[in-house]
mmCIF file of C-alpha atoms in Angstrom:
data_model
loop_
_atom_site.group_PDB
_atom_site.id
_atom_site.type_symbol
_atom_site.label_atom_id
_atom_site.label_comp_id
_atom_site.label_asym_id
_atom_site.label_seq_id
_atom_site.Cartn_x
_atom_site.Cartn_y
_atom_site.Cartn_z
ATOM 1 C CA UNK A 1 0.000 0.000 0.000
ATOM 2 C CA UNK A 2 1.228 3.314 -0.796
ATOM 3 C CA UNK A 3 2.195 5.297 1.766
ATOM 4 C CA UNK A 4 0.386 8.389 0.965
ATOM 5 C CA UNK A 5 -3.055 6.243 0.843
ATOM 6 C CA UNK A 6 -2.468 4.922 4.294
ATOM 7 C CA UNK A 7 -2.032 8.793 5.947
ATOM 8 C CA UNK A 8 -5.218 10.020 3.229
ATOM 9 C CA UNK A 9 -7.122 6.864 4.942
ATOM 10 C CA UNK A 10 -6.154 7.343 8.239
ATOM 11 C CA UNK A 11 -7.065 10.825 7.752
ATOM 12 C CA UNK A 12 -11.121 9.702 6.383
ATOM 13 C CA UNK A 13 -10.859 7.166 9.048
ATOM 14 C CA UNK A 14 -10.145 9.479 11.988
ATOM 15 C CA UNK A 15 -12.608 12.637 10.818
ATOM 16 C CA UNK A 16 -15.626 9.723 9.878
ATOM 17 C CA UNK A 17 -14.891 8.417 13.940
ATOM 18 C CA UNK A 18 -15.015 11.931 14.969
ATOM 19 C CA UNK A 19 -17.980 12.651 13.292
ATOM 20 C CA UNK A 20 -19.952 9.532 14.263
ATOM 21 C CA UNK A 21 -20.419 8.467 10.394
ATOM 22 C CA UNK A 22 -19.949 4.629 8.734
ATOM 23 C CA UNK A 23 -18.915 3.997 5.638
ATOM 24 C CA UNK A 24 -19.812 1.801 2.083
ATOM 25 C CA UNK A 25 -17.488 1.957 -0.634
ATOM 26 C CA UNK A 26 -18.987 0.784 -4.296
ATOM 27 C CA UNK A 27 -15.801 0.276 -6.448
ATOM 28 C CA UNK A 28 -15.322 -0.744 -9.857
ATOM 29 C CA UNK A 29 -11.891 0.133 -11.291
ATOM 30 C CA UNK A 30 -10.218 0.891 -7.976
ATOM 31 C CA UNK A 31 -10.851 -3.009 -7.355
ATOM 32 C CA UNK A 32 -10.660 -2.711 -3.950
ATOM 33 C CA UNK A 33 -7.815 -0.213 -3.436
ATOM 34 C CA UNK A 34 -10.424 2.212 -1.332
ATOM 35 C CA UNK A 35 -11.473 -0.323 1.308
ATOM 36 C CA UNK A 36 -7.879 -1.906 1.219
ATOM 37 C CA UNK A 37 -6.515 1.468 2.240
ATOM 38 C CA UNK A 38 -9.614 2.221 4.974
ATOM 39 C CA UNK A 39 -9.835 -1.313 6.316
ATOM 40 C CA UNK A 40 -5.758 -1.510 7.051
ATOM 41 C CA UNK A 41 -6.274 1.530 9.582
ATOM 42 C CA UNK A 42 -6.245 0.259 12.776
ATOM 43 C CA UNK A 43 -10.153 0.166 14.456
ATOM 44 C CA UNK A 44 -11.459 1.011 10.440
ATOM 45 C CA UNK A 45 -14.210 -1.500 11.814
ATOM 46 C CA UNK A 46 -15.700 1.639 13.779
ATOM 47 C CA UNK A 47 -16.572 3.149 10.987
ATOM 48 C CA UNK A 48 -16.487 0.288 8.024
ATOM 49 C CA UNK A 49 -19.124 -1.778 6.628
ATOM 50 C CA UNK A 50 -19.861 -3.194 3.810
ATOM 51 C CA UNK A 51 -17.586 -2.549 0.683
ATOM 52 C CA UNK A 52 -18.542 -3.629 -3.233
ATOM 53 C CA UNK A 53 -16.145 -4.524 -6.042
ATOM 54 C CA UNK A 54 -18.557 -4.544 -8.521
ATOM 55 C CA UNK A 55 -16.455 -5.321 -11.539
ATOM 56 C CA UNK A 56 -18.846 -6.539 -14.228
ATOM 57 C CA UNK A 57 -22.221 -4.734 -15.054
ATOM 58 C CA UNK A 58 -23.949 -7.731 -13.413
ATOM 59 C CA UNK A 59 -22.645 -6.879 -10.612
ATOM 60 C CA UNK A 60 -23.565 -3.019 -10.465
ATOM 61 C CA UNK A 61 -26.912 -4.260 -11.369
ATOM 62 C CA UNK A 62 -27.839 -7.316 -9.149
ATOM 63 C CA UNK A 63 -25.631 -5.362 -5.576
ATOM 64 C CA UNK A 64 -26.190 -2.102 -5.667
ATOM 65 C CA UNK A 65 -29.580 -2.023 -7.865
ATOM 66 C CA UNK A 66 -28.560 0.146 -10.527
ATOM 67 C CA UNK A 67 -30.710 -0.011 -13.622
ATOM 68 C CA UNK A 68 -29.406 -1.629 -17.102
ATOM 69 C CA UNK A 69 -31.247 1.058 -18.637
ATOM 70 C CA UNK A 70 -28.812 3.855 -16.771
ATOM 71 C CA UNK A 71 -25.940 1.471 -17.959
ATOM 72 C CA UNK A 72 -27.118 1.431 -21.489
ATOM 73 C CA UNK A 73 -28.149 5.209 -21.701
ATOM 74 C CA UNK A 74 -25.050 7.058 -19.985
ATOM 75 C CA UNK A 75 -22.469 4.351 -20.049
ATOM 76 C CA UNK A 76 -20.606 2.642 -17.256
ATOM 77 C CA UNK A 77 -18.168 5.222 -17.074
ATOM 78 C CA UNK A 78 -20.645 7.940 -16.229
ATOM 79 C CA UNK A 79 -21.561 10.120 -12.907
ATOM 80 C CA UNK A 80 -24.970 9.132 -13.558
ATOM 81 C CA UNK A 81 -23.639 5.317 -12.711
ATOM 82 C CA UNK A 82 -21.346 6.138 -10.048
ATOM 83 C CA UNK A 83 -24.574 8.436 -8.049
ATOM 84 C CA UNK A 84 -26.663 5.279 -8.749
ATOM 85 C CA UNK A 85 -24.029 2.891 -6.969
ATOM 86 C CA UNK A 86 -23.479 5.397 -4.421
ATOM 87 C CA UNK A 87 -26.721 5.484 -3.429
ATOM 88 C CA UNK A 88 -27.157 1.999 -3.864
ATOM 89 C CA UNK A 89 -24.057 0.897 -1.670
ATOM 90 C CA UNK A 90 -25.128 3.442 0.838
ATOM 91 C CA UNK A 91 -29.173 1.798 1.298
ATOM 92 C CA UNK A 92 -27.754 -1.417 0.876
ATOM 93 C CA UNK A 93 -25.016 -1.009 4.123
ATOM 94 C CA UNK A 94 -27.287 1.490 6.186
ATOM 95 C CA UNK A 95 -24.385 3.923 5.856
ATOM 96 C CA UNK A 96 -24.054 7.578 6.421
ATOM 97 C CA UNK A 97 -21.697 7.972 3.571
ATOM 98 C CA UNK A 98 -20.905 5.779 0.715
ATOM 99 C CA UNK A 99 -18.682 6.575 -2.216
ATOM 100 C CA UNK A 100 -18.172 4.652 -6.116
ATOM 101 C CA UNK A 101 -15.990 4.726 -8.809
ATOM 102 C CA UNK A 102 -16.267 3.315 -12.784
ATOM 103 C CA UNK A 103 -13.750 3.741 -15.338
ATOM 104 C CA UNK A 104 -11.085 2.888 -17.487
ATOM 105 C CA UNK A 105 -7.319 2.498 -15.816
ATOM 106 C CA UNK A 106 -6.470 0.964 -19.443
ATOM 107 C CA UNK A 107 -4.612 -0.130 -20.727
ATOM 108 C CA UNK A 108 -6.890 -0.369 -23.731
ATOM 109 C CA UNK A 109 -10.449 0.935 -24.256
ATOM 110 C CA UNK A 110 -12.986 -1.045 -26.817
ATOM 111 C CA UNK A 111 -14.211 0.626 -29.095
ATOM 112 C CA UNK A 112 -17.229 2.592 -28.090
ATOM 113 C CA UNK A 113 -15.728 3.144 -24.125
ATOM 114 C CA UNK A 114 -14.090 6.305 -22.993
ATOM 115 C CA UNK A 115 -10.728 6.658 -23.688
ATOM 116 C CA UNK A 116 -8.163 5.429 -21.182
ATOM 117 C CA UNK A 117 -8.071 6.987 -17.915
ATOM 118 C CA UNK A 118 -11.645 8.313 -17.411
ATOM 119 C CA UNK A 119 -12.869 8.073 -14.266
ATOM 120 C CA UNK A 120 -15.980 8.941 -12.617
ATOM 121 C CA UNK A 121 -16.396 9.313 -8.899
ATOM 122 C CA UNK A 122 -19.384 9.582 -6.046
ATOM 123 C CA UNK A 123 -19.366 10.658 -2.978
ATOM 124 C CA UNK A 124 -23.250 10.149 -1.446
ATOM 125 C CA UNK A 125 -23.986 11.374 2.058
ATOM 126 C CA UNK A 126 -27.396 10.749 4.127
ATOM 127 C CA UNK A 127 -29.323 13.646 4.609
ATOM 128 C CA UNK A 128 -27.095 16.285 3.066
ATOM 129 C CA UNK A 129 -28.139 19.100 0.803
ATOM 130 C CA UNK A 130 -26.937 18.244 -1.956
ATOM 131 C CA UNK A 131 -27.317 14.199 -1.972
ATOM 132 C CA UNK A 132 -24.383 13.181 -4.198
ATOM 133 C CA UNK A 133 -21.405 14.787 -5.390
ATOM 134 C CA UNK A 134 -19.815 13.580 -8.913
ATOM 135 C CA UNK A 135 -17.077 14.568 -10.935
ATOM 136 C CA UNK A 136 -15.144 12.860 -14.081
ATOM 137 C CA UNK A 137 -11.564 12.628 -13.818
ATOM 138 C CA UNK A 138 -9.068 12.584 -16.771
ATOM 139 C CA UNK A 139 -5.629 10.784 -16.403
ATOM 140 C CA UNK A 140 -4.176 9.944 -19.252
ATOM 141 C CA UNK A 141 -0.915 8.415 -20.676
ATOM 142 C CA UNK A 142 -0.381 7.446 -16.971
ATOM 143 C CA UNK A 143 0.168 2.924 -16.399
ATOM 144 C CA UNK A 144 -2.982 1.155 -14.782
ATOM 145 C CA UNK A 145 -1.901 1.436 -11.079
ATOM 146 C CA UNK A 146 -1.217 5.439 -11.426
ATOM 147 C CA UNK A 147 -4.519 5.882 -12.050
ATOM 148 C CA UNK A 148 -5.814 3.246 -9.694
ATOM 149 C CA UNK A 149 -3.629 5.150 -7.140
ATOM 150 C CA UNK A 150 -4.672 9.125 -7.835
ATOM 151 C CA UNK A 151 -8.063 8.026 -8.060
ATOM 152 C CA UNK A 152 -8.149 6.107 -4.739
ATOM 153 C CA UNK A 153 -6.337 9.055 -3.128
ATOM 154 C CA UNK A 154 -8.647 11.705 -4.432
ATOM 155 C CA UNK A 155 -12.127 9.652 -2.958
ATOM 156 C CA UNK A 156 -10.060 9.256 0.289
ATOM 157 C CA UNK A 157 -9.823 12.774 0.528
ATOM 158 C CA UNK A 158 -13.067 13.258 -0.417
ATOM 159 C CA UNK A 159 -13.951 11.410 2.526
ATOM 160 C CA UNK A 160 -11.941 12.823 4.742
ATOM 161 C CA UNK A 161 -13.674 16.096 3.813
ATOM 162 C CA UNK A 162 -16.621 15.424 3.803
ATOM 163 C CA UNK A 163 -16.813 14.183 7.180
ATOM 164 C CA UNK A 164 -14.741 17.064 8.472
ATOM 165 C CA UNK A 165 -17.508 19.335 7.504
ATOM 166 C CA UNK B 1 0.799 -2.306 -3.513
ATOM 167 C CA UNK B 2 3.480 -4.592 -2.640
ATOM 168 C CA UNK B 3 5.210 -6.177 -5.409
ATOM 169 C CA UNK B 4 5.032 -9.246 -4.366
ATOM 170 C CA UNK B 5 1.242 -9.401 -4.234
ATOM 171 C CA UNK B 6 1.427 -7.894 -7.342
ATOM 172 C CA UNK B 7 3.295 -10.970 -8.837
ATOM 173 C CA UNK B 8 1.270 -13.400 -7.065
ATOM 174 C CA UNK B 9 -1.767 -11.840 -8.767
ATOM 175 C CA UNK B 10 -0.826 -11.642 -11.987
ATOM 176 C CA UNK B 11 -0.225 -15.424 -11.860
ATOM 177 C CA UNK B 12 -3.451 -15.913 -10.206
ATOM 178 C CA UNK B 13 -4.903 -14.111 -13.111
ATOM 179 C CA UNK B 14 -3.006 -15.615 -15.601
ATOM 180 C CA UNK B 15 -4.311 -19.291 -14.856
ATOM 181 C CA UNK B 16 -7.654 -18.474 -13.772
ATOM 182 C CA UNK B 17 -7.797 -17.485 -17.414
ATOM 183 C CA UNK B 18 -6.142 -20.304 -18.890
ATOM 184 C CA UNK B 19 -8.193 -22.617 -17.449
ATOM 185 C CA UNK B 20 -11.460 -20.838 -18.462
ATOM 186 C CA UNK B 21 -12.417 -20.013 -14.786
ATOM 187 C CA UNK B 22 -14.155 -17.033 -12.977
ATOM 188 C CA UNK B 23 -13.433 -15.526 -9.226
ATOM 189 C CA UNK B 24 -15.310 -13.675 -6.616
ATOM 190 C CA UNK B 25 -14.077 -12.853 -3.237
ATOM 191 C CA UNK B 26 -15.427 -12.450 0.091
ATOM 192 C CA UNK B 27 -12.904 -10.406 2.436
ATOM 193 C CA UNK B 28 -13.088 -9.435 5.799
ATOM 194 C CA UNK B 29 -9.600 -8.479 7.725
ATOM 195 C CA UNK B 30 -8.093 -8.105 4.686
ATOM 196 C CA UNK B 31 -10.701 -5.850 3.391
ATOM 197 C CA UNK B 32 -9.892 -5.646 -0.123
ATOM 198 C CA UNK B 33 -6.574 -6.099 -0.269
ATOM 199 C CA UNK B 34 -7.105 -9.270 -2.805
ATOM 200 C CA UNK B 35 -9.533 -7.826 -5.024
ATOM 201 C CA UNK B 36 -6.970 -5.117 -5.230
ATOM 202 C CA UNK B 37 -4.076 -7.012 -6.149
ATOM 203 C CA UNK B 38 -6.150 -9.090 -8.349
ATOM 204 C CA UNK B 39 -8.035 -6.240 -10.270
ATOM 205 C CA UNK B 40 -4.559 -4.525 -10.426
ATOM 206 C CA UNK B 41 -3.340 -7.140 -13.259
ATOM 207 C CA UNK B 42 -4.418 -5.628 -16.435
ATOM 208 C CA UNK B 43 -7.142 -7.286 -18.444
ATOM 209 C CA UNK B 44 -8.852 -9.354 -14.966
ATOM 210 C CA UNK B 45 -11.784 -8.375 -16.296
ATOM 211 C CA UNK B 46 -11.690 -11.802 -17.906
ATOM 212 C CA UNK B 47 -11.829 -13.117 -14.801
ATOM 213 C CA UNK B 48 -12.640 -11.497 -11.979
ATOM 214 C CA UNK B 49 -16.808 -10.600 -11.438
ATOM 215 C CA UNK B 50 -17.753 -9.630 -8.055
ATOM 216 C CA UNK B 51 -16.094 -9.200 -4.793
ATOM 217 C CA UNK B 52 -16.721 -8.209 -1.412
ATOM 218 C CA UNK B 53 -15.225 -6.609 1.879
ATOM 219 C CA UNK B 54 -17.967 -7.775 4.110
ATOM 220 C CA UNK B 55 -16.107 -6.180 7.376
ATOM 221 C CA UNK B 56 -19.249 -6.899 9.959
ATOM 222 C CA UNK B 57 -21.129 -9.184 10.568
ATOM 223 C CA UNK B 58 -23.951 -8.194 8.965
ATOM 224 C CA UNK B 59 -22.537 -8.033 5.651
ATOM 225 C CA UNK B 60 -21.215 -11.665 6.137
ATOM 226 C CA UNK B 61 -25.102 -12.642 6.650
ATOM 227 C CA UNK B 62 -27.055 -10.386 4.236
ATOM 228 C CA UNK B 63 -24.380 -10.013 1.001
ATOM 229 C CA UNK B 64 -23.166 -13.936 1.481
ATOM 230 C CA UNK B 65 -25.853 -15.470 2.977
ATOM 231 C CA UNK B 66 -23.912 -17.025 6.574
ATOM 232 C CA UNK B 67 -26.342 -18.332 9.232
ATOM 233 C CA UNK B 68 -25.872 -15.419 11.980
ATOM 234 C CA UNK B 69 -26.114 -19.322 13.965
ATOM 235 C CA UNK B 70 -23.105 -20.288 12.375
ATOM 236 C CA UNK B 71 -21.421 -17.351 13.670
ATOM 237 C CA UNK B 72 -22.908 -17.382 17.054
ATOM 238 C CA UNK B 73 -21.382 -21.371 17.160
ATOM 239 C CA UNK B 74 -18.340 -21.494 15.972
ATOM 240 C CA UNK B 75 -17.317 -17.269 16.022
ATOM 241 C CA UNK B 76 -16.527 -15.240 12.626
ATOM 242 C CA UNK B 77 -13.014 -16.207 13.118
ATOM 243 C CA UNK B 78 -13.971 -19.694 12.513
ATOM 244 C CA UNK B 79 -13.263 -22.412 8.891
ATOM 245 C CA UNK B 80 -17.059 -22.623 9.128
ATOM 246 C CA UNK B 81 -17.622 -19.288 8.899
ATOM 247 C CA UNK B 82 -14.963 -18.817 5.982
ATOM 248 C CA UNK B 83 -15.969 -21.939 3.534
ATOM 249 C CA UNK B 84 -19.612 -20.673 4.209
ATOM 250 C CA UNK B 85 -18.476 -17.225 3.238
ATOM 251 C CA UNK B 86 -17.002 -18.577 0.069
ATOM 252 C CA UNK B 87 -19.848 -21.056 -0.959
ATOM 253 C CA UNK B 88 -22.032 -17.949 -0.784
ATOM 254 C CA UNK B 89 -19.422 -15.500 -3.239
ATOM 255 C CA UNK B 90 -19.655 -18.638 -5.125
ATOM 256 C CA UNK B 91 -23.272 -18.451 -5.363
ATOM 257 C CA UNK B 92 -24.119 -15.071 -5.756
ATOM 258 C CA UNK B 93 -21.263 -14.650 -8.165
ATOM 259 C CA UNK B 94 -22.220 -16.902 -10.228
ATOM 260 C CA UNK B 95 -18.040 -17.636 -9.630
ATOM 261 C CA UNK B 96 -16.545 -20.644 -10.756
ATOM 262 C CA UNK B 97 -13.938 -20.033 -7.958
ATOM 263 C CA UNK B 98 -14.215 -18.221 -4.762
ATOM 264 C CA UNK B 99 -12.122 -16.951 -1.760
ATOM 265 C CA UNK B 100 -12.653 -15.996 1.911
ATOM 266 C CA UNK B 101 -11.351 -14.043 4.615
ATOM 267 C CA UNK B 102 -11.914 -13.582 8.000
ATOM 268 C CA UNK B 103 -9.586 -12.998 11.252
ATOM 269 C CA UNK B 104 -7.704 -10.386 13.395
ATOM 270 C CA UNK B 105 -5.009 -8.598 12.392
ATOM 271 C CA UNK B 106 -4.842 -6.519 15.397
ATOM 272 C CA UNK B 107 -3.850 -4.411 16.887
ATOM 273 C CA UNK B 108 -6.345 -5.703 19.550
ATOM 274 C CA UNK B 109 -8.265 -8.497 20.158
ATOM 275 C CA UNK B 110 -11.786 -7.751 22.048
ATOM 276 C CA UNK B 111 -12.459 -10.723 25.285
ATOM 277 C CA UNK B 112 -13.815 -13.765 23.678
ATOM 278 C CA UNK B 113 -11.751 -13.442 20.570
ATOM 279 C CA UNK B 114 -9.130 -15.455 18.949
ATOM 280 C CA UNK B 115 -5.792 -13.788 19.331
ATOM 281 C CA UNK B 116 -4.896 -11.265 17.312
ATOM 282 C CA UNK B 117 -2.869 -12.765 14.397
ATOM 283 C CA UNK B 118 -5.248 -15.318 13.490
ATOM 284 C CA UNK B 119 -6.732 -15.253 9.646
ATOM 285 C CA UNK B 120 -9.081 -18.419 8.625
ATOM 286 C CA UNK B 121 -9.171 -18.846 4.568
ATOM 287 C CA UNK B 122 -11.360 -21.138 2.496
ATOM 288 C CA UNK B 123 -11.157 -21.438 -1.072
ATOM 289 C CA UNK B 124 -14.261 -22.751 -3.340
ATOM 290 C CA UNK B 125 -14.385 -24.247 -6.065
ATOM 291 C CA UNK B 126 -17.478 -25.423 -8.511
ATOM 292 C CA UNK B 127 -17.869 -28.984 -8.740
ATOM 293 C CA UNK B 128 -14.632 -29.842 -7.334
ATOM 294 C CA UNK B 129 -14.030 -33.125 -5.728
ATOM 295 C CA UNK B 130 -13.546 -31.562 -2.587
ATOM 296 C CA UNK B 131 -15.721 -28.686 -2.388
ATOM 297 C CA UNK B 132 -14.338 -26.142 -0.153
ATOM 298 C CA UNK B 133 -10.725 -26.175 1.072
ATOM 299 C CA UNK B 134 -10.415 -24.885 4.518
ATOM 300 C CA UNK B 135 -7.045 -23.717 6.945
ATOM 301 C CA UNK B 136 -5.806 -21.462 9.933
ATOM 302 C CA UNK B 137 -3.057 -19.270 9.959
ATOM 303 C CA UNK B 138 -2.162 -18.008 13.499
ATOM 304 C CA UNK B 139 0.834 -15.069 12.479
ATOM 305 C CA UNK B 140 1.577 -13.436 15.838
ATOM 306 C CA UNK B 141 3.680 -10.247 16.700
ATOM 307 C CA UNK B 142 3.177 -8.709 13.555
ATOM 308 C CA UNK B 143 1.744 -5.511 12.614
ATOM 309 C CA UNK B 144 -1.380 -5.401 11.102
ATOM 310 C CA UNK B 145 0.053 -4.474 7.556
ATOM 311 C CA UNK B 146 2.267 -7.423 7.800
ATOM 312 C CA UNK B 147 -0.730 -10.064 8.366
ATOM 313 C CA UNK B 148 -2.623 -8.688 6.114
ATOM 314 C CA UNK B 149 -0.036 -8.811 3.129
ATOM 315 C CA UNK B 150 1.209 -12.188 4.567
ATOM 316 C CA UNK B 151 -2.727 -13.314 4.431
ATOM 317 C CA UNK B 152 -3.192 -11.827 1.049
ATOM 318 C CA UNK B 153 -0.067 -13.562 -0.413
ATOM 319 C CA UNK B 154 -1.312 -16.981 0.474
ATOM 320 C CA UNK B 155 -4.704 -16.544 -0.946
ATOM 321 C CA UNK B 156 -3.390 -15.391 -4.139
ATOM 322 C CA UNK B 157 -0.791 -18.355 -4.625
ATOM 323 C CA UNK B 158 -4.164 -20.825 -3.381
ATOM 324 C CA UNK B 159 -6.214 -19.391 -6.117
ATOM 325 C CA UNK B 160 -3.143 -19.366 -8.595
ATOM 326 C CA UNK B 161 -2.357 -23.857 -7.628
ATOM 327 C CA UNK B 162 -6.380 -24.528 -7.430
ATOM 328 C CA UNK B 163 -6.561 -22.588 -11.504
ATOM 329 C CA UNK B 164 -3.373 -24.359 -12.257
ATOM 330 C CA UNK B 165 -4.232 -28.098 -11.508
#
């Protein structure tokens, strides 16, 4: 585990605990990295739940309830998926705050995908104002575990922010 | 990620798809860590479907379907609880292999609990003569980092000999 991951998730993990807020993670091309880096703080289990690594579109579909026909109108790799697995991870858990991630780390894209290094993230939150934050990130001409890695980092500190608020 | 893992997992990868076969994985104290590794080796979609980091015990019961009296018999840190665990990625996956998790990698250990440094693993797979293999690892005085990587490791060579045979 990178070393700057562990501090970002001890970080999240500390202001969540502080803040009296569990967590869900939905992840699709992260693969895991998110809870990974939560779950290896000690006492994560304060604050952890339930994580997804929803890989295929099956998966999206049958865990987290999102509909084929968001799939098939926006694309995978869209913040219209990512809200819908946010929101789905955090029902499904009973969490306070859930985040998600879909996109391409490479290193090809088929034809019809966005190119390489698109990335689109969630960050949902129970009862907030403005229910879920998304945003698209663009990394390209980086290798597959760069952009596993910034992207991992960046919904870490998303976390960590948000629960600081 | 450690580079080790990452070797381990792209040989995991590389036989699962040589021999045709799909993986989910069920992860508790390591919390991702696998999926990560795994999903880390380009192209795993070919592989690898669903996983999860079912980090309470509630997620063991409602995402994996484990009898909450299994867990009350033998404890979640139990080869019961594990091969159940598996059996049910398995399922749900619709996997033709699976892996589980569960133990303590510290830094405490709560009264009634194995001792911290003890990880129980199972690994399913579909129609094998032996359906779920089952086994203990007790890896004491380490930090939590170091079980988990150590833990990680040996699932990903298990899955790597069970695609190669």
């Amino acid at each position: 585990m990178d070393t700057n991951l562990e501090l970002a998730a001890f970080a999240a993990v500390k202001n969540l605990e502080a803040a009296g807020l569990t967590l869900a993670t939905a992840e699709s091309c992260t693969g895991g990295l998110i809870a990974a880096a939560i779950t290896g703080v000690p006492g994560a289990s304060a604050v952890f739940r339930y994580g997804w690594v929803t890989y295929c579109n099956e998966a999206k579909e049958r865990e987290l309830g999102v509909l084929p026909s968001l799939i098939e109108e926006h694309g995978v790799v869209s913040e219209e998926v990512v809200a819908a697995m946010a929101r789905g991870a955090m029902r499904q858990a009973g969490a306070d705050v859930a985040v998600a991630v879909s996109g391409n780390a490479g290193p090809t894209a088929a034809e019809g995908e966005p190119p390489v290094g698109t990335v689109c993230l969630a960050l949902a939150r129970r009862g907030a104002p403005r229910p879920v934050h998304t945003e698209t990130l663009y990394l390209p001409n980086q290798p597959r575990n760069v952009v596993r890695n910034l992207v991992a980092m960046k919904v870490l500190q998303l976390i960590g922010a948000s629960a600081g608020q």
